[in-house]
């Protein structure tokens, strides 16, 4: 018996992380990855202006960051044409998902999500004692109607939807999303995770509805803006709802350097556009590589490509492990039938070259055992 006493809730939780980091895998393997194309980061990097802003802010890092995120929220408000009171900043979407779980859940409350959807959300729900209920994907997309139906039936407190979706890269158009935002049951909040929103085709993100007190939209600087290591995300929503964060959030959670980086990145929309082009080109190349090897890429509205390997989860897992063993970091969905796929993030030309050379050899080996 340990000589301390955690809460009964924590006692029951497994000491696992939602994602094993590539660094952990590198340490385990005793070698570095040659291609880091597994975590949906942006290998194309942040804006040079953001890099300069971080360098400039570095010498000021003895100071805490502004706990109100005043300037960043003003910039974000102007960008989205809302008031700064409609925005709250936090330690990436991941951190903010934890805040929302804390704000809305008591132990035993029901939460509805899709089976195989973003696991960090589930991790936070478990941490606050929520009871997860899962809706299967339909045709590799989150089943919006079934999610609403289940939430209504079970009097859920939270519904989680990501659009575009991770891990499948699939998406719904704005009208479909808008339609469910009008059907959120009473006493329930829809978390609409738009981490990949910048990559989506026009007509994917519905207009902001700041009157809706049952909806929070989540955005991040980790993906298209290339600042995953800085940990900056934000929520957009009704001003009263946004104020609730102030009751529980870690006020100094987003550091000074990170706030400076986010401001500069947001200002450099030309860089963002260049990244979107690079991502598109890269995804086209990955598609070609997949098809040449007899695999089937799925449509995507994100910075990654989910590839149907044509067999079961064991086959996809073996393929993923073999790629990892050859220094190529990729991931795969965790739940059947999504786990027939592997997921590859847009990479640099040299990384894709390594993928193109390695995949046929690895596939040949893996196919022998299946
Ligand atoms: C759907 C989704 N939401 C959130 C995140 C994490 O975002 P952040 O880095 O802002 O915590 C990811 C990262 O992979 C994601 O795929």
Short mmCIF file of C-alpha atoms and ligand atoms in Angstrom, two decimals:
data_model
loop_
_atom_site.label_atom_id
_atom_site.label_comp_id
_atom_site.label_asym_id
_atom_site.label_seq_id
_atom_site.Cartn_x
_atom_site.Cartn_y
_atom_site.Cartn_z
CA UNK A 1 0.00 0.00 0.00
CA UNK A 2 1.39 3.44 -0.89
CA UNK A 3 2.03 5.92 1.88
CA UNK A 4 -0.35 8.52 0.44
CA UNK A 5 -3.99 8.70 -0.43
CA UNK A 6 -5.21 9.83 -3.85
CA UNK A 7 -8.94 10.39 -4.35
CA UNK A 8 -11.06 7.27 -4.96
CA UNK A 9 -11.63 8.54 -8.51
CA UNK A 10 -7.91 8.78 -9.27
CA UNK A 11 -7.29 5.45 -7.55
CA UNK A 12 -9.44 3.78 -10.20
CA UNK A 13 -7.75 5.43 -13.19
CA UNK A 14 -5.04 3.69 -15.19
CA UNK A 15 -1.71 5.55 -15.27
CA UNK A 16 -1.65 5.73 -19.05
CA UNK A 17 -1.37 8.58 -21.52
CA UNK A 18 -3.73 8.98 -24.48
CA UNK A 19 -0.82 9.10 -26.91
CA UNK A 20 2.65 7.62 -26.52
CA UNK A 21 4.94 10.41 -27.70
CA UNK A 22 7.40 9.95 -30.54
CA UNK A 23 10.17 10.86 -28.08
CA UNK A 24 9.21 7.89 -25.89
CA UNK A 25 9.28 5.64 -28.94
CA UNK A 26 12.68 7.00 -29.93
CA UNK A 27 14.03 6.33 -26.45
CA UNK A 28 12.61 2.80 -26.54
CA UNK A 29 14.07 2.13 -29.97
CA UNK A 30 17.40 3.76 -29.20
CA UNK A 31 17.26 5.73 -32.45
CA UNK A 32 15.67 8.90 -33.79
CA UNK A 33 12.85 8.89 -36.33
CA UNK A 34 13.89 9.76 -39.88
CA UNK A 35 10.38 10.93 -40.71
CA UNK A 36 8.17 12.49 -38.03
CA UNK A 37 4.84 12.18 -39.80
CA UNK A 38 2.58 10.77 -37.12
CA UNK A 39 1.30 13.46 -34.76
CA UNK A 40 -0.38 15.86 -37.21
CA UNK A 41 2.12 18.55 -36.36
CA UNK A 42 3.13 20.98 -39.09
CA UNK A 43 6.58 20.02 -40.34
CA UNK A 44 6.46 23.21 -42.39
CA UNK A 45 6.98 25.16 -39.20
CA UNK A 46 5.65 28.44 -37.84
CA UNK A 47 5.86 31.79 -39.56
CA UNK A 48 9.39 33.27 -39.50
CA UNK A 49 7.74 36.25 -37.80
CA UNK A 50 6.55 33.97 -35.01
CA UNK A 51 10.07 32.60 -34.64
CA UNK A 52 11.39 36.16 -34.38
CA UNK A 53 8.67 37.07 -31.86
CA UNK A 54 9.63 34.06 -29.73
CA UNK A 55 13.29 35.05 -29.88
CA UNK A 56 12.41 38.61 -28.89
CA UNK A 57 10.20 37.43 -26.04
CA UNK A 58 12.76 34.95 -24.74
CA UNK A 59 14.66 37.57 -22.73
CA UNK A 60 11.37 38.62 -21.11
CA UNK A 61 10.53 35.13 -20.03
CA UNK A 62 11.38 35.89 -16.43
CA UNK A 63 7.92 37.54 -16.42
CA UNK A 64 4.70 35.57 -16.32
CA UNK A 65 2.53 35.84 -19.38
CA UNK A 66 -0.50 38.13 -19.29
CA UNK A 67 -3.10 36.05 -17.41
CA UNK A 68 -5.89 37.80 -19.35
CA UNK A 69 -4.23 37.15 -22.74
CA UNK A 70 -5.43 40.66 -23.49
CA UNK A 71 -3.53 41.38 -26.70
CA UNK A 72 -3.89 37.88 -28.15
CA UNK A 73 -7.61 37.86 -27.43
CA UNK A 74 -7.98 41.27 -29.06
CA UNK A 75 -6.15 40.00 -32.13
CA UNK A 76 -8.23 36.83 -32.25
CA UNK A 77 -11.42 38.82 -31.80
CA UNK A 78 -10.50 41.04 -34.76
CA UNK A 79 -9.56 37.99 -36.82
CA UNK A 80 -12.92 36.30 -36.18
CA UNK A 81 -14.90 39.55 -36.08
CA UNK A 82 -16.20 38.94 -32.59
CA UNK A 83 -15.61 40.59 -29.20
CA UNK A 84 -12.64 39.56 -27.08
CA UNK A 85 -15.20 38.45 -24.48
CA UNK A 86 -16.16 35.68 -26.90
CA UNK A 87 -12.69 34.19 -26.75
CA UNK A 88 -10.77 32.31 -24.08
CA UNK A 89 -7.19 31.17 -24.55
CA UNK A 90 -5.69 28.07 -22.94
CA UNK A 91 -2.94 25.46 -23.06
CA UNK A 92 -3.91 24.07 -26.44
CA UNK A 93 -7.27 22.50 -27.15
CA UNK A 94 -6.13 19.60 -24.98
CA UNK A 95 -5.86 21.84 -21.93
CA UNK A 96 -9.18 23.49 -22.68
CA UNK A 97 -10.94 20.14 -23.06
CA UNK A 98 -9.84 19.45 -19.50
CA UNK A 99 -11.30 22.77 -18.37
CA UNK A 100 -14.60 22.06 -20.08
CA UNK A 101 -14.82 18.63 -18.47
CA UNK A 102 -14.15 20.25 -15.09
CA UNK A 103 -16.71 23.00 -15.72
CA UNK A 104 -19.51 20.72 -16.81
CA UNK A 105 -19.10 17.31 -15.19
CA UNK A 106 -19.86 15.78 -11.89
CA UNK A 107 -18.88 12.14 -11.33
CA UNK A 108 -21.38 9.90 -13.05
CA UNK A 109 -22.51 12.45 -15.65
CA UNK A 110 -22.93 11.14 -19.16
CA UNK A 111 -20.76 12.28 -22.05
CA UNK A 112 -21.33 11.29 -25.66
CA UNK A 113 -18.59 10.93 -28.24
CA UNK A 114 -17.77 8.70 -31.21
CA UNK A 115 -16.07 5.32 -30.81
CA UNK A 116 -12.51 5.95 -31.93
CA UNK A 117 -12.66 9.76 -31.80
CA UNK A 118 -10.00 11.97 -30.20
CA UNK A 119 -8.89 10.08 -27.05
CA UNK A 120 -7.53 13.05 -25.11
CA UNK A 121 -11.11 14.21 -24.63
CA UNK A 122 -12.00 10.82 -23.13
CA UNK A 123 -8.96 11.03 -20.89
CA UNK A 124 -10.22 14.28 -19.36
CA UNK A 125 -13.77 12.99 -19.04
CA UNK A 126 -12.46 9.96 -17.15
CA UNK A 127 -10.39 12.25 -14.96
CA UNK A 128 -13.52 14.05 -13.78
CA UNK A 129 -15.56 10.88 -13.36
CA UNK A 130 -17.76 11.33 -16.43
CA UNK A 131 -19.36 8.27 -17.98
CA UNK A 132 -18.47 7.94 -21.65
CA UNK A 133 -21.04 6.67 -24.13
CA UNK A 134 -19.89 5.90 -27.64
CA UNK A 135 -21.60 6.19 -31.01
CA UNK A 136 -20.03 4.26 -33.90
CA UNK A 137 -18.75 6.13 -36.93
CA UNK A 138 -20.89 5.73 -40.01
CA UNK A 139 -19.06 5.45 -43.36
CA UNK A 140 -15.92 6.72 -41.61
CA UNK A 141 -17.63 9.91 -40.47
CA UNK A 142 -18.91 10.90 -37.06
CA UNK A 143 -22.62 10.13 -37.03
CA UNK A 144 -24.04 13.54 -36.12
CA UNK A 145 -27.69 12.54 -35.84
CA UNK A 146 -26.90 9.48 -33.74
CA UNK A 147 -24.71 11.58 -31.43
CA UNK A 148 -27.54 14.04 -30.81
CA UNK A 149 -30.03 11.22 -30.41
CA UNK A 150 -27.89 9.42 -27.84
CA UNK A 151 -27.15 12.62 -25.93
CA UNK A 152 -30.86 13.44 -25.78
CA UNK A 153 -31.82 9.95 -24.73
CA UNK A 154 -29.18 9.73 -21.99
CA UNK A 155 -29.45 13.37 -20.82
CA UNK A 156 -25.77 13.85 -21.52
CA UNK A 157 -23.87 16.90 -20.24
CA UNK A 158 -21.35 16.99 -23.05
CA UNK A 159 -21.16 15.96 -26.69
CA UNK A 160 -17.83 15.93 -28.51
CA UNK A 161 -17.54 16.33 -32.28
CA UNK A 162 -14.41 17.16 -34.23
CA UNK A 163 -14.87 18.66 -37.66
CA UNK A 164 -12.72 17.89 -39.64
CA UNK A 165 -12.35 14.67 -37.75
CA UNK A 166 -9.27 13.04 -36.32
CA UNK A 167 -8.40 10.15 -36.88
CA UNK A 168 -10.34 9.71 -40.15
CA UNK A 169 -9.81 13.12 -41.77
CA UNK A 170 -13.50 13.10 -42.73
CA UNK A 171 -15.74 16.15 -42.40
CA UNK A 172 -19.27 17.49 -42.57
CA UNK A 173 -20.39 20.62 -44.37
CA UNK A 174 -21.37 23.71 -42.44
CA UNK A 175 -25.11 23.13 -42.87
CA UNK A 176 -24.95 19.68 -41.31
CA UNK A 177 -22.96 20.99 -38.36
CA UNK A 178 -25.23 23.99 -37.99
CA UNK A 179 -28.22 21.69 -37.93
CA UNK A 180 -26.93 19.76 -34.90
CA UNK A 181 -25.96 22.95 -33.08
CA UNK A 182 -29.67 23.73 -33.06
CA UNK A 183 -30.58 20.33 -31.60
CA UNK A 184 -28.26 20.22 -28.58
CA UNK A 185 -30.40 18.99 -25.70
CA UNK A 186 -31.09 21.11 -22.63
CA UNK A 187 -28.32 21.11 -19.98
CA UNK A 188 -25.86 19.81 -22.54
CA UNK A 189 -22.89 21.45 -24.26
CA UNK A 190 -21.55 20.57 -27.70
CA UNK A 191 -17.79 20.84 -27.98
CA UNK A 192 -17.01 21.42 -31.62
CA UNK A 193 -13.30 20.75 -32.02
CA UNK A 194 -12.05 22.55 -35.13
CA UNK A 195 -8.34 21.86 -34.65
CA UNK A 196 -8.05 21.17 -38.39
CA UNK A 197 -10.46 23.91 -39.47
CA UNK A 198 -7.90 25.90 -41.46
CA UNK A 199 -7.27 22.90 -43.75
CA UNK A 200 -10.93 22.27 -44.52
CA UNK A 201 -12.55 23.24 -47.82
CA UNK A 202 -14.66 26.41 -47.85
CA UNK A 203 -18.14 25.71 -46.54
CA UNK A 204 -16.99 23.37 -43.76
CA UNK A 205 -16.97 25.73 -40.77
CA UNK A 206 -20.38 27.18 -39.96
CA UNK A 207 -20.67 30.90 -39.17
CA UNK A 208 -20.15 31.73 -35.49
CA UNK A 209 -23.32 31.78 -33.45
CA UNK A 210 -22.50 33.65 -30.27
CA UNK A 211 -26.04 33.50 -28.90
CA UNK A 212 -25.90 29.73 -28.61
CA UNK A 213 -25.05 28.95 -24.97
CA UNK A 214 -24.87 25.24 -25.65
CA UNK A 215 -21.94 25.40 -28.04
CA UNK A 216 -18.18 25.94 -27.73
CA UNK A 217 -15.87 25.99 -30.74
CA UNK A 218 -12.23 25.05 -30.23
CA UNK A 219 -9.28 26.22 -32.35
CA UNK A 220 -5.54 25.82 -32.05
CA UNK A 221 -2.18 27.22 -33.10
CA UNK A 222 -0.77 23.67 -33.08
CA UNK A 223 -1.74 22.58 -36.58
CA UNK A 224 -1.81 24.99 -39.52
CA UNK A 225 0.08 27.68 -37.57
CA UNK A 226 2.84 25.21 -36.73
CA UNK A 227 3.14 25.97 -33.01
CA UNK A 228 2.28 22.64 -31.36
CA UNK A 229 5.21 22.96 -28.96
CA UNK A 230 4.00 26.33 -27.69
CA UNK A 231 0.63 25.06 -26.41
CA UNK A 232 -1.84 27.73 -27.45
CA UNK A 233 -5.46 27.02 -28.23
CA UNK A 234 -8.66 28.96 -27.80
CA UNK A 235 -12.38 28.60 -27.40
CA UNK A 236 -14.94 30.79 -29.16
CA UNK A 237 -18.43 31.09 -27.77
CA UNK A 238 -21.12 33.01 -26.00
CA UNK A 239 -19.60 35.66 -23.71
CA UNK A 240 -21.34 34.41 -20.56
CA UNK A 241 -20.23 30.86 -21.24
CA UNK A 242 -16.65 31.99 -21.96
CA UNK A 243 -16.54 33.75 -18.56
CA UNK A 244 -17.06 30.40 -16.82
CA UNK A 245 -13.45 29.48 -17.73
CA UNK A 246 -12.26 32.19 -15.36
CA UNK A 247 -13.56 30.21 -12.39
CA UNK A 248 -11.31 27.23 -12.92
CA UNK A 249 -8.60 27.92 -15.46
CA UNK A 250 -4.87 28.01 -14.78
CA UNK A 251 -4.36 31.74 -15.28
CA UNK A 252 -0.65 31.55 -16.03
CA UNK A 253 -0.92 28.42 -18.15
CA UNK A 254 0.06 30.03 -21.45
CA UNK A 255 3.50 31.61 -21.17
CA UNK A 256 4.74 34.89 -22.48
CA UNK A 257 6.75 33.42 -25.34
CA UNK A 258 3.77 31.35 -26.45
CA UNK A 259 1.45 34.36 -26.46
CA UNK A 260 3.95 36.37 -28.51
CA UNK A 261 4.32 33.48 -30.94
CA UNK A 262 0.58 33.10 -31.41
CA UNK A 263 0.09 36.82 -32.06
CA UNK A 264 2.80 36.92 -34.71
CA UNK A 265 1.59 33.70 -36.32
CA UNK A 266 -1.97 34.98 -36.56
CA UNK A 267 -0.78 38.18 -38.24
CA UNK A 268 1.13 36.26 -40.90
CA UNK A 269 -1.77 34.92 -42.94
CA UNK A 270 0.47 34.75 -46.03
CA UNK A 271 2.57 32.11 -44.26
CA UNK A 272 -0.59 30.20 -43.37
CA UNK A 273 -1.60 30.17 -47.03
CA UNK A 274 1.83 28.89 -48.05
CA UNK A 275 1.56 26.10 -45.48
CA UNK A 276 -1.86 25.10 -46.79
CA UNK A 277 -0.37 24.74 -50.28
CA UNK A 278 2.57 22.73 -48.95
CA UNK A 279 0.20 20.46 -47.02
CA UNK A 280 -1.93 19.91 -50.12
CA UNK A 281 1.08 19.02 -52.23
CA UNK A 282 2.39 16.71 -49.58
CA UNK A 283 -0.94 14.92 -49.18
CA UNK A 284 -1.09 14.43 -52.96
CA UNK A 285 2.31 12.73 -52.85
CA UNK A 286 1.31 10.50 -49.92
CA UNK A 287 -1.84 9.58 -51.84
CA UNK A 288 0.24 8.56 -54.84
CA UNK A 289 2.58 6.51 -52.67
CA UNK A 290 -0.38 4.76 -51.05
CA UNK A 291 -2.09 3.97 -54.34
CA UNK A 292 1.16 2.71 -55.93
CA UNK A 293 1.36 0.27 -53.04
CA UNK A 294 -2.19 -0.99 -53.38
CA UNK A 295 -3.55 0.92 -50.38
CA UNK A 296 -6.61 3.16 -50.40
CA UNK A 297 -6.32 6.76 -49.19
CA UNK A 298 -9.54 8.20 -47.75
CA UNK A 299 -10.72 11.73 -48.52
CA UNK A 300 -9.31 14.25 -46.07
CA UNK A 301 -9.97 17.83 -44.94
CA UNK A 302 -7.00 17.90 -42.59
CA UNK A 303 -3.18 17.87 -42.68
CA UNK A 304 -3.07 14.09 -42.62
CA UNK A 305 -4.13 11.20 -44.77
CA UNK A 306 -5.92 8.19 -43.39
CA UNK A 307 -5.18 5.16 -45.49
CA UNK A 308 -7.33 2.06 -45.63
CA UNK A 309 -4.93 -0.88 -45.64
CA UNK A 310 -7.64 -3.22 -46.89
CA UNK A 311 -7.41 -5.73 -44.06
CA UNK A 312 -8.08 -5.84 -40.32
CA UNK A 313 -6.63 -3.95 -37.37
CA UNK A 314 -3.89 -6.53 -36.82
CA UNK A 315 -2.60 -5.97 -40.35
CA UNK A 316 -2.64 -2.17 -40.03
CA UNK A 317 -0.93 -2.41 -36.64
CA UNK A 318 1.77 -4.67 -38.05
CA UNK A 319 2.33 -2.24 -40.91
CA UNK A 320 2.48 0.74 -38.55
CA UNK A 321 4.92 -1.04 -36.25
CA UNK A 322 7.14 -2.02 -39.16
CA UNK A 323 7.22 1.57 -40.41
CA UNK A 324 8.08 2.75 -36.90
CA UNK A 325 10.81 0.12 -36.76
CA UNK A 326 12.26 1.62 -39.97
CA UNK A 327 12.30 5.12 -38.49
CA UNK A 328 9.00 6.39 -39.86
CA UNK A 329 6.66 7.68 -37.17
CA UNK A 330 3.01 7.15 -38.12
CA UNK A 331 -0.11 6.39 -36.11
CA UNK A 332 -3.42 4.59 -36.55
CA UNK A 333 -6.97 4.75 -35.20
CA UNK A 334 -7.54 2.68 -32.08
CA UNK A 335 -11.00 1.21 -32.63
CA UNK A 336 -12.55 -1.20 -35.14
CA UNK A 337 -13.46 -0.72 -37.99
CA UNK A 338 -11.39 2.47 -38.16
CA UNK A 339 -8.28 0.51 -37.20
CA UNK A 340 -8.05 -1.03 -40.64
CA UNK A 341 -6.28 2.25 -41.46
CA UNK A 342 -2.99 3.94 -40.75
CA UNK A 343 -2.66 7.72 -40.52
CA UNK A 344 0.15 9.71 -42.10
CA UNK A 345 0.72 13.43 -41.54
CA UNK A 346 1.83 15.76 -44.34
CA UNK A 347 5.62 15.71 -44.41
CA UNK A 348 8.65 17.30 -46.04
CA UNK A 349 9.67 16.01 -49.49
CA UNK A 350 12.68 14.21 -47.99
CA UNK A 351 10.46 12.46 -45.44
CA UNK A 352 8.06 11.33 -48.15
CA UNK A 353 11.02 10.07 -50.16
CA UNK A 354 11.94 7.83 -47.23
CA UNK A 355 8.30 6.72 -47.01
CA UNK A 356 8.20 5.94 -50.74
CA UNK A 357 11.37 3.85 -50.48
CA UNK A 358 10.41 2.04 -47.28
CA UNK A 359 6.71 1.30 -47.70
CA UNK A 360 6.97 -1.30 -50.51
CA UNK A 361 9.61 -3.30 -48.62
CA UNK A 362 7.72 -3.17 -45.34
CA UNK A 363 4.44 -4.09 -47.02
CA UNK A 364 5.99 -7.06 -48.71
CA UNK A 365 7.21 -8.37 -45.36
CA UNK A 366 3.94 -7.72 -43.54
CA UNK A 367 1.82 -9.21 -46.33
CA UNK A 368 3.75 -12.48 -45.98
CA UNK A 369 2.33 -12.97 -42.49
CA UNK A 370 -1.31 -12.20 -43.39
C1 LIG B 1 -9.05 16.71 -32.96
C2 LIG B 1 -7.92 17.29 -32.19
N1 LIG B 1 -8.17 18.16 -31.22
C3 LIG B 1 -7.17 18.71 -30.50
C4 LIG B 1 -5.86 18.38 -30.74
C5 LIG B 1 -4.79 18.97 -29.88
O1 LIG B 1 -4.73 20.33 -30.05
P1 LIG B 1 -3.76 21.19 -29.13
O2 LIG B 1 -2.38 20.98 -29.59
O3 LIG B 1 -4.27 22.57 -29.33
O4 LIG B 1 -3.95 20.73 -27.72
C6 LIG B 1 -5.55 17.47 -31.74
C7 LIG B 1 -4.14 17.10 -32.00
O5 LIG B 1 -3.81 16.15 -32.64
C8 LIG B 1 -6.60 16.90 -32.48
O6 LIG B 1 -6.35 16.00 -33.43
#
